[in-house]
Short mmCIF file of C-alpha atoms and ligand atoms in Angstrom, two decimals:
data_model
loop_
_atom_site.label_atom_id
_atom_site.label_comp_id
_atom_site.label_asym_id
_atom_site.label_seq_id
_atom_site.Cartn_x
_atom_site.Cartn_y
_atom_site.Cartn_z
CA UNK A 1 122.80 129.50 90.46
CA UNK A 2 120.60 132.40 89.71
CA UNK A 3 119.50 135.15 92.36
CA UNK A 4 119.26 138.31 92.62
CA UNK A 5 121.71 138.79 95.48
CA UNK A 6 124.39 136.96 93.17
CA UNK A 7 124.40 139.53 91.10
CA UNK A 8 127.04 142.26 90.96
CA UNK A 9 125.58 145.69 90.64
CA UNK A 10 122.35 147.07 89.00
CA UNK A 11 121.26 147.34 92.73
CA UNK A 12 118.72 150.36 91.58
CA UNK A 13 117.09 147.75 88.28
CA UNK A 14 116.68 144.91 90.90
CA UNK A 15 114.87 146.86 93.61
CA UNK A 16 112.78 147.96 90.96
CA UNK A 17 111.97 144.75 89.76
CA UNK A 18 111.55 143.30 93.01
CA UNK A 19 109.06 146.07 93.57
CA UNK A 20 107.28 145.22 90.56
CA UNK A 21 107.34 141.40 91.93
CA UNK A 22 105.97 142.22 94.93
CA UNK A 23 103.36 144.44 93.88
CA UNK A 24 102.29 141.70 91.22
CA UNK A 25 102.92 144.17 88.73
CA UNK A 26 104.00 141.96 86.17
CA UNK A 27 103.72 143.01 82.04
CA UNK A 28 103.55 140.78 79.33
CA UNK A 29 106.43 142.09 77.48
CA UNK A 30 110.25 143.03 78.19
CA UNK A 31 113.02 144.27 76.50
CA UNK A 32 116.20 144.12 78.70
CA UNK A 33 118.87 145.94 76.98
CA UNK A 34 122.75 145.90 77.53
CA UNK A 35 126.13 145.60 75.99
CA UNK A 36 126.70 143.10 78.65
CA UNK A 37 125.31 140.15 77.89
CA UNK A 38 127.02 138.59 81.29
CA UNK A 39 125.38 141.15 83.21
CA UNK A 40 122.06 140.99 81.10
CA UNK A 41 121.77 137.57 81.44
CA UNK A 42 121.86 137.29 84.87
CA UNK A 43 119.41 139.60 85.00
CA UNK A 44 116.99 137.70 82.81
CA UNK A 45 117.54 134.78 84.17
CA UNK A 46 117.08 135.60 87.92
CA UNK A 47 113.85 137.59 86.80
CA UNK A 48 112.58 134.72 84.70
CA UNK A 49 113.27 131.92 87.72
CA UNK A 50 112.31 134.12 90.14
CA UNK A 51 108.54 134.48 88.17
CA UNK A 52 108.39 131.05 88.14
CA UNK A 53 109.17 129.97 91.80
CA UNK A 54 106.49 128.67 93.37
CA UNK A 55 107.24 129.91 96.94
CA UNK A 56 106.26 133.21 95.17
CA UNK A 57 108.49 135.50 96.44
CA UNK A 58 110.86 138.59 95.03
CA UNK A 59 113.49 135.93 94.67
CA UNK A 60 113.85 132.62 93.68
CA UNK A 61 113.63 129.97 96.36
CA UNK A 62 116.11 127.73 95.16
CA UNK A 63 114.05 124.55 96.34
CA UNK A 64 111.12 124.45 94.43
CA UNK A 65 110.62 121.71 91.45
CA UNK A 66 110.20 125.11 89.24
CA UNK A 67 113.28 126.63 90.54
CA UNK A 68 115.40 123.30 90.00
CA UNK A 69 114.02 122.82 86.63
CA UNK A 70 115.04 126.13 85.78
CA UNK A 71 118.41 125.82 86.60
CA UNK A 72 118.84 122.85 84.52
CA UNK A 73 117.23 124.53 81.51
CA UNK A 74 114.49 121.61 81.59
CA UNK A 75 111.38 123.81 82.83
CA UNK A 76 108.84 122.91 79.91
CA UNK A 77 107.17 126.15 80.66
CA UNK A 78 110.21 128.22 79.56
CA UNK A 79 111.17 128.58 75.90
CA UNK A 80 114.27 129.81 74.86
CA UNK A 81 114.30 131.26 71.11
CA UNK A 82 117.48 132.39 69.68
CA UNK A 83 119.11 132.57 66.38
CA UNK A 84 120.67 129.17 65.70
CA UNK A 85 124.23 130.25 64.96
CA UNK A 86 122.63 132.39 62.37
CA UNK A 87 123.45 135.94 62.33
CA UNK A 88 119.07 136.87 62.78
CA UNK A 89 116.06 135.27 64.07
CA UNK A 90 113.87 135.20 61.25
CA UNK A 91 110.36 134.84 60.84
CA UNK A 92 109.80 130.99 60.71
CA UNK A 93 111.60 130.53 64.36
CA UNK A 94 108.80 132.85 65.89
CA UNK A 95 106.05 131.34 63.96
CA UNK A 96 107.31 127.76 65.11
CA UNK A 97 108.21 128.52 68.55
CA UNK A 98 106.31 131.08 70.20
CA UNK A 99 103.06 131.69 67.68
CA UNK A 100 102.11 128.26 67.42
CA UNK A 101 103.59 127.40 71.06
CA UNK A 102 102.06 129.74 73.00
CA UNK A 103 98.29 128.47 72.78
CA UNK A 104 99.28 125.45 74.66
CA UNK A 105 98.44 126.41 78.30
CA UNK A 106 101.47 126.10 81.07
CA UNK A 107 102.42 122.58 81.61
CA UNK A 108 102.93 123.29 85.66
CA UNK A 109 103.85 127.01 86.61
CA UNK A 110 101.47 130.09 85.94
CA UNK A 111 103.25 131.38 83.70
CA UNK A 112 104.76 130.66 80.28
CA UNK A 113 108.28 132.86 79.46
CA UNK A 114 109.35 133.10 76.10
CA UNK A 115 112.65 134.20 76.40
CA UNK A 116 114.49 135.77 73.47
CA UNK A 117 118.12 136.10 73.08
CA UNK A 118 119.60 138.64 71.10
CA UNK A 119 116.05 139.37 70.20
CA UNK A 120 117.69 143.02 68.28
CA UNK A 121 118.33 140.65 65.63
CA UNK A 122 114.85 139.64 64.48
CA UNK A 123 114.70 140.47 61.09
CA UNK A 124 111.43 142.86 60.68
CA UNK A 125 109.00 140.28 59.51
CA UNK A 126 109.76 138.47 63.06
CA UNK A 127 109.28 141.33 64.88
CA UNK A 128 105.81 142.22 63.18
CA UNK A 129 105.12 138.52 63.46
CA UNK A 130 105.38 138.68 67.37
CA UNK A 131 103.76 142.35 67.33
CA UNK A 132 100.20 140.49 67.62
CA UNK A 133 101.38 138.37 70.66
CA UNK A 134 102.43 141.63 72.27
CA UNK A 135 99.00 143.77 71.43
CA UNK A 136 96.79 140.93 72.40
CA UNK A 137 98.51 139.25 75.07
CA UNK A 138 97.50 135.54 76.82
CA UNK A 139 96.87 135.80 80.28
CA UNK A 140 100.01 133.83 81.37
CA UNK A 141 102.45 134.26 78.54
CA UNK A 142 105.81 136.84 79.05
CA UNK A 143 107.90 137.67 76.50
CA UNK A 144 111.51 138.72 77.38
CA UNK A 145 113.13 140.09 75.18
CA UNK A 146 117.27 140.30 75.60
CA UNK A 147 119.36 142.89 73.58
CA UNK A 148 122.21 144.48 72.81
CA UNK A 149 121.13 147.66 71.15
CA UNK A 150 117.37 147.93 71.40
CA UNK A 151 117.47 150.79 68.92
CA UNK A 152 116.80 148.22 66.55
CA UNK A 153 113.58 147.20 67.56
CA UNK A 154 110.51 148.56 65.51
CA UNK A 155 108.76 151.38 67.44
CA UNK A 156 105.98 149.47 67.46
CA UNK A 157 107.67 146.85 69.43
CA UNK A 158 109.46 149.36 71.54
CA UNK A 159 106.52 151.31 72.69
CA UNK A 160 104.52 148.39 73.83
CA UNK A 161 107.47 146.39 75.63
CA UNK A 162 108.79 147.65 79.39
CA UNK A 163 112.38 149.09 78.72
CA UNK A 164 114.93 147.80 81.26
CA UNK A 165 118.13 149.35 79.97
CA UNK A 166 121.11 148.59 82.24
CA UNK A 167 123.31 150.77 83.15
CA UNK A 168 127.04 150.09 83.14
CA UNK A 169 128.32 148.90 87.01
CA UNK A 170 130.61 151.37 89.26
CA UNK A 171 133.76 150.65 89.67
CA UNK A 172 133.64 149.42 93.36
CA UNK A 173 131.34 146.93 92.45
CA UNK A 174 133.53 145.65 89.47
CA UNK A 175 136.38 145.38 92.15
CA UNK A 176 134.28 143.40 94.27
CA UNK A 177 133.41 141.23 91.59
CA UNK A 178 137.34 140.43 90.66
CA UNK A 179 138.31 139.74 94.00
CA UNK A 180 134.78 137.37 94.38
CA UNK A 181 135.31 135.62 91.27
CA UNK A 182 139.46 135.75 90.74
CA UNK A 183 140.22 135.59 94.64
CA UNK A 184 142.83 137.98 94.22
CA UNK A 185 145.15 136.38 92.26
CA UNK A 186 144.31 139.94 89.63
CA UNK A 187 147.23 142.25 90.83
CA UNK A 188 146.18 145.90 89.99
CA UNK A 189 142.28 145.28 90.33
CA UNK A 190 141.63 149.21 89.67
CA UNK A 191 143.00 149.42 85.96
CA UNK A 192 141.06 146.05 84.97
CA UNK A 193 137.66 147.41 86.48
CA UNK A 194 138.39 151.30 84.47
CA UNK A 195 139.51 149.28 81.51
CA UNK A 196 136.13 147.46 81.26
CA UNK A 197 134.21 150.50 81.69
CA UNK A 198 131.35 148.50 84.37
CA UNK A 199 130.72 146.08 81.42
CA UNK A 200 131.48 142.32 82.91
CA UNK A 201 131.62 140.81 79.80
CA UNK A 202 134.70 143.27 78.64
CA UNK A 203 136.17 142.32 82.10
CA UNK A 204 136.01 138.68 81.66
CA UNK A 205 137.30 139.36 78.33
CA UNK A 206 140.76 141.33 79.07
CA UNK A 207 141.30 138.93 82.56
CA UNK A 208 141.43 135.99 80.41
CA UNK A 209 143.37 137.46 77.93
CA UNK A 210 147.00 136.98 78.21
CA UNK A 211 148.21 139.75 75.46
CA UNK A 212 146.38 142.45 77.54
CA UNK A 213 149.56 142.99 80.38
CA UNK A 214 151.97 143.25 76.91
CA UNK A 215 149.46 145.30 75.23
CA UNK A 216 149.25 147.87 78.05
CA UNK A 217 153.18 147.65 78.22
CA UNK A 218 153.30 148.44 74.65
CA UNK A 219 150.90 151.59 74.85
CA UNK A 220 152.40 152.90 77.61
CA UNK A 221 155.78 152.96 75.81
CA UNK A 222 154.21 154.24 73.14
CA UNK A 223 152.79 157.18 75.13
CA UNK A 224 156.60 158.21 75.29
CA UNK A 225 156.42 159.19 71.91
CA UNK A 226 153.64 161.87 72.21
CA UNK A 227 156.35 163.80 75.08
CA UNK A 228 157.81 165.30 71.57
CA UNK A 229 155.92 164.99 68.43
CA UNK A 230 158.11 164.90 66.22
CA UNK A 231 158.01 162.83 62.57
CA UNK A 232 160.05 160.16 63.92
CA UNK A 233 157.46 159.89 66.94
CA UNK A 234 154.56 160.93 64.95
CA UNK A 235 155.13 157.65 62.21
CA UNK A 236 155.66 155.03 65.47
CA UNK A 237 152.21 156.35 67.28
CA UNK A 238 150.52 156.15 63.99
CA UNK A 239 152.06 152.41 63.16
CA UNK A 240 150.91 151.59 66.76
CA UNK A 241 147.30 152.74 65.92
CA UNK A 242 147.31 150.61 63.06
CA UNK A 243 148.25 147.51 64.03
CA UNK A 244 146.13 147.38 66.68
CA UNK A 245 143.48 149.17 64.53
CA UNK A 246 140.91 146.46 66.00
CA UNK A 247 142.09 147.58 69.68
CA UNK A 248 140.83 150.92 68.63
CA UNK A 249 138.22 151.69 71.36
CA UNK A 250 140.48 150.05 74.19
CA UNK A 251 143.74 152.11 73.06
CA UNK A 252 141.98 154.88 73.78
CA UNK A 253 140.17 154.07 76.98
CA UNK A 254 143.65 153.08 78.09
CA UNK A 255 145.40 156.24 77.12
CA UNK A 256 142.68 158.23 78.95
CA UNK A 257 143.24 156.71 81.74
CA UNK A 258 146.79 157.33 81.63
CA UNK A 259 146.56 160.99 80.62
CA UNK A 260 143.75 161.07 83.79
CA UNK A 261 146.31 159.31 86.01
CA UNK A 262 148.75 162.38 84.53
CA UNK A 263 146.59 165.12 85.14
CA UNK A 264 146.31 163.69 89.24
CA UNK A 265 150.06 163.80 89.72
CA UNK A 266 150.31 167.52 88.45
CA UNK A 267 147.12 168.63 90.35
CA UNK A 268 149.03 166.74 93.54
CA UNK A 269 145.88 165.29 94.33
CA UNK A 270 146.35 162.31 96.24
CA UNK A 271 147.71 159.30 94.43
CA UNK A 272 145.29 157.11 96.19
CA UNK A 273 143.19 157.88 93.03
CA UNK A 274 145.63 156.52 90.69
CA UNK A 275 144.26 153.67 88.63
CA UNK A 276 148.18 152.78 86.81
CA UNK A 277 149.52 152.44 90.24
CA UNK A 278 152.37 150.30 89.40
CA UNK A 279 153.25 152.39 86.76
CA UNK A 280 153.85 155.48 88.77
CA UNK A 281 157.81 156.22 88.65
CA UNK A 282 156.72 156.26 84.31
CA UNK A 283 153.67 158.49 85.08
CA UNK A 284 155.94 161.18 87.46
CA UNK A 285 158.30 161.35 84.62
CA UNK A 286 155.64 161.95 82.17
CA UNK A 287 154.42 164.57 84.51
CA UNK A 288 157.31 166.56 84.70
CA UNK A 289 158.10 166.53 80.87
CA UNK A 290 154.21 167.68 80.05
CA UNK A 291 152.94 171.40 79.81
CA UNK A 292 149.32 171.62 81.15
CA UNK A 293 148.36 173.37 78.39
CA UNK A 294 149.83 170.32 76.44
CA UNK A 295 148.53 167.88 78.67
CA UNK A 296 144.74 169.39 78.26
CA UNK A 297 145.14 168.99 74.64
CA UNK A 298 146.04 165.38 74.73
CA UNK A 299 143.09 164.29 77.00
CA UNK A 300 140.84 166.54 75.17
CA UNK A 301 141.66 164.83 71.65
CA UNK A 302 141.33 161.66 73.02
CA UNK A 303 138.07 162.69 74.82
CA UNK A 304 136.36 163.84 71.47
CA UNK A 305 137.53 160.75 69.53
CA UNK A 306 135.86 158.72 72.34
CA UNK A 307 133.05 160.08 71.96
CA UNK A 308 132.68 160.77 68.19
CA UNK A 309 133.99 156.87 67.13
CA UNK A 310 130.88 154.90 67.58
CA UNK A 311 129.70 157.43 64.53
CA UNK A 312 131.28 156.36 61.83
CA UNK A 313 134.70 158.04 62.53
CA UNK A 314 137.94 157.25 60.56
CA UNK A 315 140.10 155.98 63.07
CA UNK A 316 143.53 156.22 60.85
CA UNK A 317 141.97 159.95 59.75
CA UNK A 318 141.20 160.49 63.49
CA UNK A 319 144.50 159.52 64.54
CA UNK A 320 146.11 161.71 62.48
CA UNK A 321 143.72 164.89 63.34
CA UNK A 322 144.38 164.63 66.75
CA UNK A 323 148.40 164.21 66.36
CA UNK A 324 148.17 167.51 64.51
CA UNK A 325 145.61 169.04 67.12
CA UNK A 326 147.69 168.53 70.29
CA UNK A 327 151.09 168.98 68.60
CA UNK A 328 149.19 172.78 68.06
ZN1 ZN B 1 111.56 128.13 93.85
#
């Protein structure tokens, strides 16, 4: 059921919304942008439902023939557009659901949503065909947008649409939301919720995946290898990094971590902060054997590939660079 207190983190977006609510603020056109389209739909959802309830408050009532409508996605005056199993939403959909659609007046709320999903993927004679709905706007028509990278929307498009971009969710809240949802049958909640980097979907994603625990396993042995770089050593990391060339992102999100985890036990600050906690006789012997300098290099390498590999990097080239840069 949606609601706004169902939903696990974004507490800053949803007080600003509700404010918005409240205030009667309400724009006729919203782009709500995340990698996490768990997390994003919620969001849209609860916003959309809570617009329509007719007890007209900042959340949705739950009682209401709107509200119960909504939640069984039979509430005539919403109108879901998305791309058919097609890889874009092209012009025609827009033309034959919203353009033509949106002159019929609400059948019983006072408002109309139009909500589209994975709206980033209009193709650009979609997008200039809703540009006109978005300049001249009818009185009780909204238009959500829902992305994943709202870079891709014309500026046109962006500049007359309210941004919500959400942010990802801390890890406390991503703890909560394991225990809420997996009632602690997840051992180790910590390294699931850094894993996922506050993105629900990615959580959802490695919990129900059974090759993550002999994944990890398999890194962490393979971590071994980098205590002395030699050619033997060198040849397994690399083989690891290419069979899991797919894994790329999440190898090295998980070697961070580990390095991180590392970089506590020499520091001797307290363990408590360890997210590989049942790893920790591997991680104290991995202490011992690594340098700081050498230790610095590693996370630093791993840092910069991080942050460099969404543009464009090489990862079998990368790989290799940074083998060479912290072997020094
Ligand atoms: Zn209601």
């Amino acid at each position: 059921m949606y609601s706004f207190n169902k939903i696990t983190g974004h507490a800053d977006t949803i007080k600003s919304i509700k404010n918005s609510i409240a205030a009667n603020k309400i724009s006729h056109a919203y782009i709500f942008n995340s990698d996490d389209s768990i997390s994003r739909e919620m969001v849209v959802q609860t916003f959309a439902k809570t617009l329509m309830c007719e007890a007209s408050s900042v959340d949705s009532c739950n009682d209401c023939i709107s509200c119960k409508t909504f939640e069984h996605q039979n509430n005539p005056d919403v109108i879901y557009i998305d791309s058919e199993d097609k890889k874009s939403i092209g012009v025609e959909q827009i033309r034959e659901k919203l353009i033509f659609d949106i002159n019929i007046r609400p059948y019983q709320n006072k408002y109309k949503i139009y909500i589209i999903k994975e709206a980033d993927t209009m193709t650009e004679s979609a997008q200039n065909a809703i540009l006109k709905t978005i300049e001249e706007p009818c009185e009780y028509a909204i238009l959500i947008l829902s992305s994943t990278d709202y870079k891709k929307f014309l500026p046109t498009i962006l500049s007359r649409c309210i941004l919500i971009d959400l942010k990802p969710i801390n890890i406390e809240d991503m703890n909560k939301y394991i225990v809420d949802n997996y009632n602690k049958k997840i051992e180790n909640v910590d390294i699931y919720s850094s894993y996922s980097e506050g993105n629900i979907s990615k959580l959802e994603n490695i919990i129900n995946s059974k090759e993550f625990t002999e994944f990890r396993n398999e890194l962490i042995e393979t971590t071994r290898m980098f205590l002395n770089l030699n050619i033997e050593n060198i040849i397994k990391i690399k083989k690891f990094f290419e069979q899991n060339e797919k894994k790329y992102e999440e190898i090295l999100n998980l070697l961070y971590i580990w390095y991180r985890d590392i970089n506590i036990i020499k520091s001797e600050i307290s363990t408590k902060h360890l997210i590989n906690k049942d790893k920790t006789e591997e991680l104290n012997h991995q202490a011992t054997e690594l340098t700081y300098a050498y230790l610095n290099r590693i996370i630093e390498n791993i840092q910069y590939i991080r942050e460099n590999i969404k543009r464009n990097l090489n990862p079998k080239l990368a790989t290799h660079v940074m083998l060479l840069n912290v072997k020094g």
